[in-house]
Amino acid sequence: RLINEGRASDITVRKICEIADISIGTFYHYFGDKDWLLMSFVRVPFSCGELETPLQDIAGRISELYMLLINKYIKLGKNFMKNFYTTDNEALSAYMGEYSGKFLPNTIMARSEHELNEALNAGFIKDDANIHLISQDICTIVKGCVFEWCLSDSKIDIEATLNRIIKNYLSSYVKNSSTCRT
C-alpha cells in the first residue's frame, strides 16, 4: 500500500510497522532497514524461466531478460524508483553488485552472465570475450537507462533505448553469423 502511494522516501519503518501491526524490533529482526524490505518487492528470481528471444540474438535476449526487471520497476512507478534508485541504497548496491568476483546467485547479473556464456559456448560470441566483464558492463548500461528513465520523468522509451544500446555494445563481441557453430 505504501509503495502504491508514491515515493520510497516517504516510506518509514514506523509506517511499515503500523500497517503490518508489528513492533519495530520485529521489523529489524528480519530486515536491516527499509531499503532491504523494499528490495524484496523489486527483486525478481532469475535462476529459471524461459526467454523467448533465441540465443543467436544474444543482444535481444539480454534486453528481454533485463526488461523483466525494468517492467517491475515501471509497475512500482517513477516516483518510487526515483527515490529507491540512489547511491545511498545499500540493499540495491548489494543486489546489483558482486562478491569475490562472482554475482550473487539468482540475480539478473548471474542470469545475464549465464546467457552470455551459453552464447559463447554455442559460437555466437567471440572466443576471447570476457563474459564476466561484459555482464558488468551491461548491468552498468541498464542502471544508466533506468536512471535516464527516472530523470526524463519516464518519458523515454526505456525498452527501445535499452535494446539499441545493448545491441550496439554487444556488436563488437558477436561473431558474424556465417562463422557461428551450431
XYZ file of C-alpha atoms in Angstrom:
182
model
C 0.000 0.000 0.000
C 2.792 2.419 0.882
C 4.563 1.698 -2.404
C 1.384 2.434 -4.333
C 1.030 5.734 -2.511
C 4.188 7.111 -4.054
C 7.747 7.754 -3.089
C 10.204 5.419 -1.374
C 11.499 8.354 0.666
C 8.038 8.771 2.240
C 8.024 5.190 3.498
C 9.313 4.831 7.040
C 9.928 1.835 9.248
C 7.374 3.259 11.681
C 4.685 3.433 8.931
C 5.533 -0.087 7.793
C 5.235 -1.427 11.336
C 1.940 0.371 11.954
C 0.367 -1.067 8.799
C 1.811 -4.543 9.370
C 0.875 -4.398 13.069
C 4.347 -5.490 14.182
C 6.883 -3.993 16.512
C 9.885 -2.068 15.240
C 12.106 -4.701 16.885
C 10.412 -7.441 14.868
C 10.976 -5.453 11.685
C 14.702 -5.105 12.392
C 14.936 -8.814 13.212
C 14.073 -9.557 9.564
C 15.363 -6.501 7.685
C 18.428 -4.286 8.092
C 16.439 -1.203 7.108
C 13.512 -0.202 4.910
C 15.600 -0.482 1.736
C 16.193 -4.175 2.403
C 12.433 -4.656 2.731
C 11.719 -2.610 -0.400
C 14.352 -4.606 -2.270
C 12.212 -7.708 -1.720
C 9.490 -6.026 -3.821
C 11.941 -5.144 -6.578
C 13.842 -8.447 -6.661
C 12.873 -10.992 -9.288
C 14.265 -14.560 -9.207
C 16.282 -15.031 -12.374
C 17.561 -18.561 -11.909
C 14.967 -20.140 -14.155
C 12.365 -19.252 -16.698
C 12.418 -19.335 -20.428
C 13.212 -16.365 -22.582
C 11.515 -16.052 -25.967
C 14.372 -14.437 -27.871
C 16.653 -17.053 -29.471
C 20.202 -17.416 -28.196
C 21.712 -16.348 -31.524
C 20.119 -12.906 -30.940
C 22.048 -12.523 -27.689
C 21.558 -8.733 -27.561
C 17.795 -9.143 -27.853
C 17.865 -11.973 -25.332
C 19.778 -9.908 -22.753
C 17.439 -6.956 -23.354
C 14.426 -9.239 -22.843
C 15.949 -10.511 -19.603
C 16.574 -7.045 -18.205
C 13.127 -5.845 -19.291
C 11.663 -8.379 -16.828
C 13.247 -6.337 -14.046
C 12.590 -2.950 -15.637
C 8.904 -3.776 -16.117
C 8.730 -4.423 -12.399
C 10.312 -1.003 -11.824
C 7.738 0.575 -14.115
C 4.915 -1.058 -12.150
C 6.314 0.389 -8.931
C 6.215 3.806 -10.566
C 8.629 6.564 -11.384
C 8.209 8.365 -8.053
C 9.058 5.221 -6.136
C 12.015 4.421 -8.398
C 13.402 7.973 -8.278
C 13.722 7.621 -4.530
C 14.769 3.967 -4.450
C 17.405 4.053 -7.210
C 20.016 6.035 -5.299
C 23.676 5.666 -4.417
C 22.680 5.584 -0.738
C 20.629 2.395 -1.158
C 22.903 -0.328 0.263
C 20.367 -3.078 -0.472
C 20.304 -2.174 -4.159
C 24.102 -1.903 -4.280
C 24.452 -5.327 -2.665
C 21.912 -6.910 -5.020
C 23.402 -5.355 -8.155
C 26.982 -5.997 -7.087
C 29.359 -8.921 -6.877
C 31.322 -10.740 -4.203
C 34.714 -12.349 -4.701
C 34.424 -11.799 -8.443
C 31.027 -13.509 -8.744
C 27.480 -12.255 -8.984
C 25.030 -13.351 -6.326
C 23.097 -16.495 -7.333
C 19.586 -15.978 -8.740
C 20.250 -12.342 -9.631
C 19.803 -10.787 -13.021
C 23.557 -10.338 -13.379
C 24.175 -14.043 -12.726
C 21.495 -14.971 -15.277
C 22.908 -12.484 -17.800
C 26.377 -13.991 -17.378
C 24.889 -17.478 -17.819
C 23.110 -16.451 -21.045
C 26.276 -14.854 -22.403
C 28.279 -17.996 -21.571
C 25.668 -20.097 -23.392
C 26.021 -17.822 -26.438
C 29.822 -18.097 -26.201
C 29.656 -21.899 -25.989
C 27.263 -22.004 -28.970
C 29.719 -19.944 -31.009
C 27.685 -16.739 -31.207
C 30.218 -14.661 -29.245
C 33.923 -14.292 -30.000
C 36.085 -16.779 -28.121
C 38.273 -14.152 -26.470
C 35.344 -12.226 -24.941
C 35.485 -11.653 -21.177
C 31.939 -12.678 -20.306
C 32.094 -11.512 -16.694
C 33.283 -8.052 -17.723
C 30.610 -7.872 -20.436
C 27.989 -8.780 -17.814
C 29.243 -5.999 -15.543
C 29.144 -3.517 -18.411
C 25.598 -4.491 -19.359
C 24.481 -4.034 -15.762
C 26.015 -0.549 -15.829
C 24.225 0.209 -19.105
C 20.910 -0.903 -17.604
C 21.434 1.228 -14.496
C 22.077 4.195 -16.772
C 18.890 3.528 -18.744
C 16.848 3.287 -15.541
C 18.450 6.472 -14.237
C 17.674 8.253 -17.520
C 14.082 6.962 -17.354
C 13.795 8.498 -13.887
C 15.442 11.772 -14.965
C 13.212 12.104 -18.035
C 10.120 11.707 -15.859
C 9.547 8.310 -17.535
C 9.187 9.936 -20.965
C 11.871 7.935 -22.776
C 11.005 4.591 -24.308
C 13.229 2.626 -21.968
C 12.806 -0.654 -23.849
C 13.825 0.842 -27.204
C 16.723 2.681 -25.567
C 17.925 -0.442 -23.787
C 17.630 -2.584 -26.944
C 19.575 -0.055 -29.016
C 22.398 0.432 -26.531
C 22.845 -3.260 -25.697
C 22.779 -4.197 -29.396
C 25.424 -1.571 -30.169
C 27.549 -2.575 -27.180
C 27.451 -6.307 -27.952
C 28.049 -5.858 -31.698
C 31.828 -5.922 -31.209
C 31.604 -9.249 -29.374
C 29.118 -11.064 -31.594
C 30.537 -13.301 -34.317
C 29.456 -12.971 -37.905
C 26.517 -15.354 -38.335
C 28.282 -17.232 -41.151
C 31.130 -18.247 -38.817
C 28.992 -19.476 -35.876
C 28.936 -23.076 -34.672
C 25.562 -24.768 -34.293
